[in-house]
Short mmCIF file of C-alpha atoms in Angstrom, two decimals:
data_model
loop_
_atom_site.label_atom_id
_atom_site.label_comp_id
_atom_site.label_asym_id
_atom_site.label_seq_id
_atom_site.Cartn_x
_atom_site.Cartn_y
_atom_site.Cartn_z
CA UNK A 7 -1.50 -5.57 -6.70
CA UNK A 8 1.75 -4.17 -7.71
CA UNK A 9 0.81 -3.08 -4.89
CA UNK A 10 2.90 -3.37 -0.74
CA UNK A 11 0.27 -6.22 -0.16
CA UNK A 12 0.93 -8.43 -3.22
CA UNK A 13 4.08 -7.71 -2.92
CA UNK A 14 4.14 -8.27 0.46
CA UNK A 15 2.14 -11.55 0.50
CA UNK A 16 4.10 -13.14 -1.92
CA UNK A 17 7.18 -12.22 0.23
CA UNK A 18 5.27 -13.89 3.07
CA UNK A 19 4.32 -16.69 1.15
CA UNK A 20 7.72 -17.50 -0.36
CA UNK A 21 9.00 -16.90 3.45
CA UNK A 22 6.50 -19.67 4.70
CA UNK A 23 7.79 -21.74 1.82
CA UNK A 24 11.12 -21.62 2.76
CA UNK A 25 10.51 -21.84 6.23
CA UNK A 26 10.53 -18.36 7.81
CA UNK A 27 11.15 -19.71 11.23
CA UNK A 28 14.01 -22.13 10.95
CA UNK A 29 17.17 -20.26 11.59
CA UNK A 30 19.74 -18.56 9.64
CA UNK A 31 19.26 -20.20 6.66
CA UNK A 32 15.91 -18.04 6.14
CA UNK A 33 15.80 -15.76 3.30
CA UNK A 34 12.97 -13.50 4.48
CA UNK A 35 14.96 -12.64 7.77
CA UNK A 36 18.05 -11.78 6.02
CA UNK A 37 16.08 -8.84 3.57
CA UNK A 38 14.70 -7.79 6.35
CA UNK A 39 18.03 -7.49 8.26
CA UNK A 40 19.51 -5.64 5.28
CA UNK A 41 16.54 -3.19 5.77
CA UNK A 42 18.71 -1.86 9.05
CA UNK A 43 19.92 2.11 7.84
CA UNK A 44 22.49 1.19 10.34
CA UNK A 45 23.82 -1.50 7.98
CA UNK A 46 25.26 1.05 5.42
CA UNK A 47 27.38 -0.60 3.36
CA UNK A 48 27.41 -1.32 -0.28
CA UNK A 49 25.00 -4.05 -1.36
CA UNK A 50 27.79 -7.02 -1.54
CA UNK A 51 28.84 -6.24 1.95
CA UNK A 52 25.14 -6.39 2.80
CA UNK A 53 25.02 -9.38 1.20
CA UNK A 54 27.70 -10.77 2.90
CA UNK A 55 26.65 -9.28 6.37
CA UNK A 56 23.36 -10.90 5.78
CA UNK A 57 24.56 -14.19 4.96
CA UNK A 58 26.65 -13.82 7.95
CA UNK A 59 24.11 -12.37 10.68
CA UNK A 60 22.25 -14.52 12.66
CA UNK A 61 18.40 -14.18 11.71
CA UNK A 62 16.08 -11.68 12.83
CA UNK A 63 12.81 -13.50 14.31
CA UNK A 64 9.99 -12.39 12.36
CA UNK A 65 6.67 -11.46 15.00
CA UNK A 66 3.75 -10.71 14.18
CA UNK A 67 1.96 -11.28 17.27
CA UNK A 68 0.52 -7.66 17.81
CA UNK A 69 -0.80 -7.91 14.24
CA UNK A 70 -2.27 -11.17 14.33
CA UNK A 71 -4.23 -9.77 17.69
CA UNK A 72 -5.54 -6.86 16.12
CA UNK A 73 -6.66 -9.66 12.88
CA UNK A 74 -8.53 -11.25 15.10
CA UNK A 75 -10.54 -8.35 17.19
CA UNK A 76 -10.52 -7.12 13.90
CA UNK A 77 -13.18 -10.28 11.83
CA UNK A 78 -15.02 -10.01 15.25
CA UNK A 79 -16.07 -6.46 13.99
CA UNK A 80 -15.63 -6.12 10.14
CA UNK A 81 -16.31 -9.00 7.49
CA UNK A 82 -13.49 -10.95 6.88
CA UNK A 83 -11.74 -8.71 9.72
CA UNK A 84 -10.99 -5.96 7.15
CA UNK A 85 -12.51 -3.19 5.36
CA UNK A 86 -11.45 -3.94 1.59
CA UNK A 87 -11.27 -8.10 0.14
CA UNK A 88 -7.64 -7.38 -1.04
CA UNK A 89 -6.39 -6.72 2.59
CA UNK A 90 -7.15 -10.22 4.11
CA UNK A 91 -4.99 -12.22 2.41
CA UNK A 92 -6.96 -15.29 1.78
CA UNK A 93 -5.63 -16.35 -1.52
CA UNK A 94 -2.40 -16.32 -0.64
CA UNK A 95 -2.33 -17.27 3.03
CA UNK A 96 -1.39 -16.03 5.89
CA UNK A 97 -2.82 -12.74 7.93
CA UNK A 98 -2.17 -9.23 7.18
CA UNK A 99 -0.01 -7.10 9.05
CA UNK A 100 -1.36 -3.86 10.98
CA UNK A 101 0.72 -0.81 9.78
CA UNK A 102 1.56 1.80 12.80
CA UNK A 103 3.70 4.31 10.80
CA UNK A 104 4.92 5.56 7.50
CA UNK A 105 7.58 7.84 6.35
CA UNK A 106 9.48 7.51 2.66
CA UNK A 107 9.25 4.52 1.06
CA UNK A 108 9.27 2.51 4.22
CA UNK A 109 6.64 1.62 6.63
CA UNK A 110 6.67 -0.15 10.08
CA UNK A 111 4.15 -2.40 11.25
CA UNK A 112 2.63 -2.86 14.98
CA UNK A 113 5.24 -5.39 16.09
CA UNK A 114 7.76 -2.93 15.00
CA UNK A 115 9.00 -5.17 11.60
CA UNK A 116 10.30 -2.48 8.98
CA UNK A 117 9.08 -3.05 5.05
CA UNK A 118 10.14 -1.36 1.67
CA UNK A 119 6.58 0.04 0.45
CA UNK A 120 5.85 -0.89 -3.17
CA UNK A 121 2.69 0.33 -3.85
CA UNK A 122 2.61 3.54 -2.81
CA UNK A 123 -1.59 3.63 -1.05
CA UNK A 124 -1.83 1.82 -4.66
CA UNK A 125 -0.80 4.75 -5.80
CA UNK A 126 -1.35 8.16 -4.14
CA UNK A 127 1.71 7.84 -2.11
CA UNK A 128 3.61 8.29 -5.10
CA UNK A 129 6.01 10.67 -3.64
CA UNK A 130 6.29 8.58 -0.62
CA UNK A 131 4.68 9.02 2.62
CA UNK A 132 4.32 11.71 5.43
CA UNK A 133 6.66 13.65 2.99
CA UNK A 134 7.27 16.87 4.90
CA UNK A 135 5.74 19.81 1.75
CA UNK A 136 2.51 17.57 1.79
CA UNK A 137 2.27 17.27 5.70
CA UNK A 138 2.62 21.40 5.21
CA UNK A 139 0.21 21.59 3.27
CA UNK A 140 -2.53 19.21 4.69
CA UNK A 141 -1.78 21.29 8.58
CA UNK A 142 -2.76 24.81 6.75
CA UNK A 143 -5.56 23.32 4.58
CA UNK A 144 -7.01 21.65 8.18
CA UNK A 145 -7.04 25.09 9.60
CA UNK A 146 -10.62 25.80 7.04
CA UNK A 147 -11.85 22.42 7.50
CA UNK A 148 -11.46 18.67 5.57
CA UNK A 149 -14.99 18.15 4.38
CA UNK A 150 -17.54 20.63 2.81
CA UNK A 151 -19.54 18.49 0.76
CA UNK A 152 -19.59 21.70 -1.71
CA UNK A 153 -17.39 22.41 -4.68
CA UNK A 154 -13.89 24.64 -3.14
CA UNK A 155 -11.38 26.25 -5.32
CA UNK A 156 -9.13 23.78 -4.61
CA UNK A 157 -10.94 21.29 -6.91
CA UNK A 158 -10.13 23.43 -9.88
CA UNK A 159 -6.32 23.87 -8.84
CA UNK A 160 -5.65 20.14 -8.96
CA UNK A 161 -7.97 19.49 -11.86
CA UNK A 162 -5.88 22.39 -13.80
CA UNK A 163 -2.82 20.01 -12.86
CA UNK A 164 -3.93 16.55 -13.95
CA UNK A 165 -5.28 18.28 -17.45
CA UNK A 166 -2.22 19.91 -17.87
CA UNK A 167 -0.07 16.85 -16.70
CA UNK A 168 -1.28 14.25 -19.37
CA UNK A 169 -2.17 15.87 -22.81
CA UNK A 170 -5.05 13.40 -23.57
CA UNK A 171 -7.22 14.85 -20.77
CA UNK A 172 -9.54 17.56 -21.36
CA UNK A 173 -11.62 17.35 -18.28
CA UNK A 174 -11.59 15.38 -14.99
CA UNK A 175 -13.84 13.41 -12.80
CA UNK A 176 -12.42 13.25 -9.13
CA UNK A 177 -13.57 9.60 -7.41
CA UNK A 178 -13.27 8.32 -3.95
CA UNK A 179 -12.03 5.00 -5.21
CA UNK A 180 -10.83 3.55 -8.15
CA UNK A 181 -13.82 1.15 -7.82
CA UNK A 182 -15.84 4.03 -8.17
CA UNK A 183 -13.71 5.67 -10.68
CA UNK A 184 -14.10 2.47 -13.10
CA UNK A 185 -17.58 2.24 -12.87
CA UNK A 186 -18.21 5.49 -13.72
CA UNK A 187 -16.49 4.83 -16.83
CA UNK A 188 -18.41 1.84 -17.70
CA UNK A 189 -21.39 3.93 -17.72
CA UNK A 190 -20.28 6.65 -19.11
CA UNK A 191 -18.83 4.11 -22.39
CA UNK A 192 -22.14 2.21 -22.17
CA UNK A 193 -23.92 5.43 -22.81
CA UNK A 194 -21.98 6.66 -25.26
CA UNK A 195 -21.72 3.57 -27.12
CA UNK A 196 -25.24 2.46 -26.55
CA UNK A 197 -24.14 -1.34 -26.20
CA UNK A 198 -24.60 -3.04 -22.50
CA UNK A 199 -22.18 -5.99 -22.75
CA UNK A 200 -18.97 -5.45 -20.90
CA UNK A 201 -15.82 -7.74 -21.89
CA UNK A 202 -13.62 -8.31 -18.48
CA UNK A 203 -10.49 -9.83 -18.31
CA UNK A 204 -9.38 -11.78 -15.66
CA UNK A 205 -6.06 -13.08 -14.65
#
């Protein structure tokens, strides 16, 4: 997952590790102090500031609420095995809001977003040409289970964007995306063993 949630769990884990709740001394409560716009200075006097500030309790309480009504409803209280956290402890948070790089979760806790919607958000999120864009294309509707014009606008792009591609296949996943490739390769190659990697 170089992805917000690996990137987040580990942060989590290495927090619990170190002992998010105990104090100034916590590392976790300090990064997320230095996440303060208000706190513009350059990085050293962040670092300094941080060292200095008293730590920020961490809460997660409206999160871990929402967890739980949440596995009453969904297995495993989520609807995708990556977002419950089980191999690496802990509960996930609930997002509220996005904007930029940054997004904010229920309790109101502020993170640096590293993976983007695992990738999508690649420009960041909410940014203000693609909200534009979304409010005139919701004007003629979000779903028509029929091809549009559209389709062929944005598969012009991605052909034209990386020389290698001739043609696209648009997915709803990328679970979806890689099996269709392993049956398109098994087809082609006529062989039914797949190799996977793990780890």
């Amino acid at each position: 997952m170089s992805t917000f949630w690996l990137s987040l769990a580990c942060l989590l884990w290495s927090a619990q590790v170190r002992g998010v709740h105990q104090g100034p001394s916590n590392a976790f409560s300090k990064m997320l102090l230095a996440l303060n716009p208000a706190n513009a200075r350059s990085s050293s006097s962040n670092a300094r500031a941080a060292r200095a500030a008293p730590a920020k309790a961490f809460v997660t309480e409206k999160s871990d609420a929402i967890f739980a009504e949440a596995k009453t409803l969904m297995p495993g209280g989520v609807s995708s095995p990556v977002r419950a956290f089980k191999s690496v402890g802990g509960n996930p948070i609930v997002v509220e809001k996005v904007k930029g790089a940054y997004m904010w979760d229920v309790d109101g806790n502020k993170y640096i977003d590293y993976v983007g919607t695992w990738g999508p958000a690649i420009i960041g999120h909410a940014d203000d040409v693609v909200l534009d864009a979304l409010k005139k294309q919701l004007d003629s509707g979000t779903s028509f289970g029929a091809p549009c014009a559209l389709e062929n606008e944005l598969a012009k792009m991605v052909i034209e964007a990386v020389p290698s591609v001739e043609m696209v296949r648009f997915t709803n996943s990328g679970t979806e995306a890689c099996m269709g490739m392993l049956r398109l390769v098994r087809t082609f190659t006529k062989r039914e063993k797949v190799v996977k990697f793990e780890g």
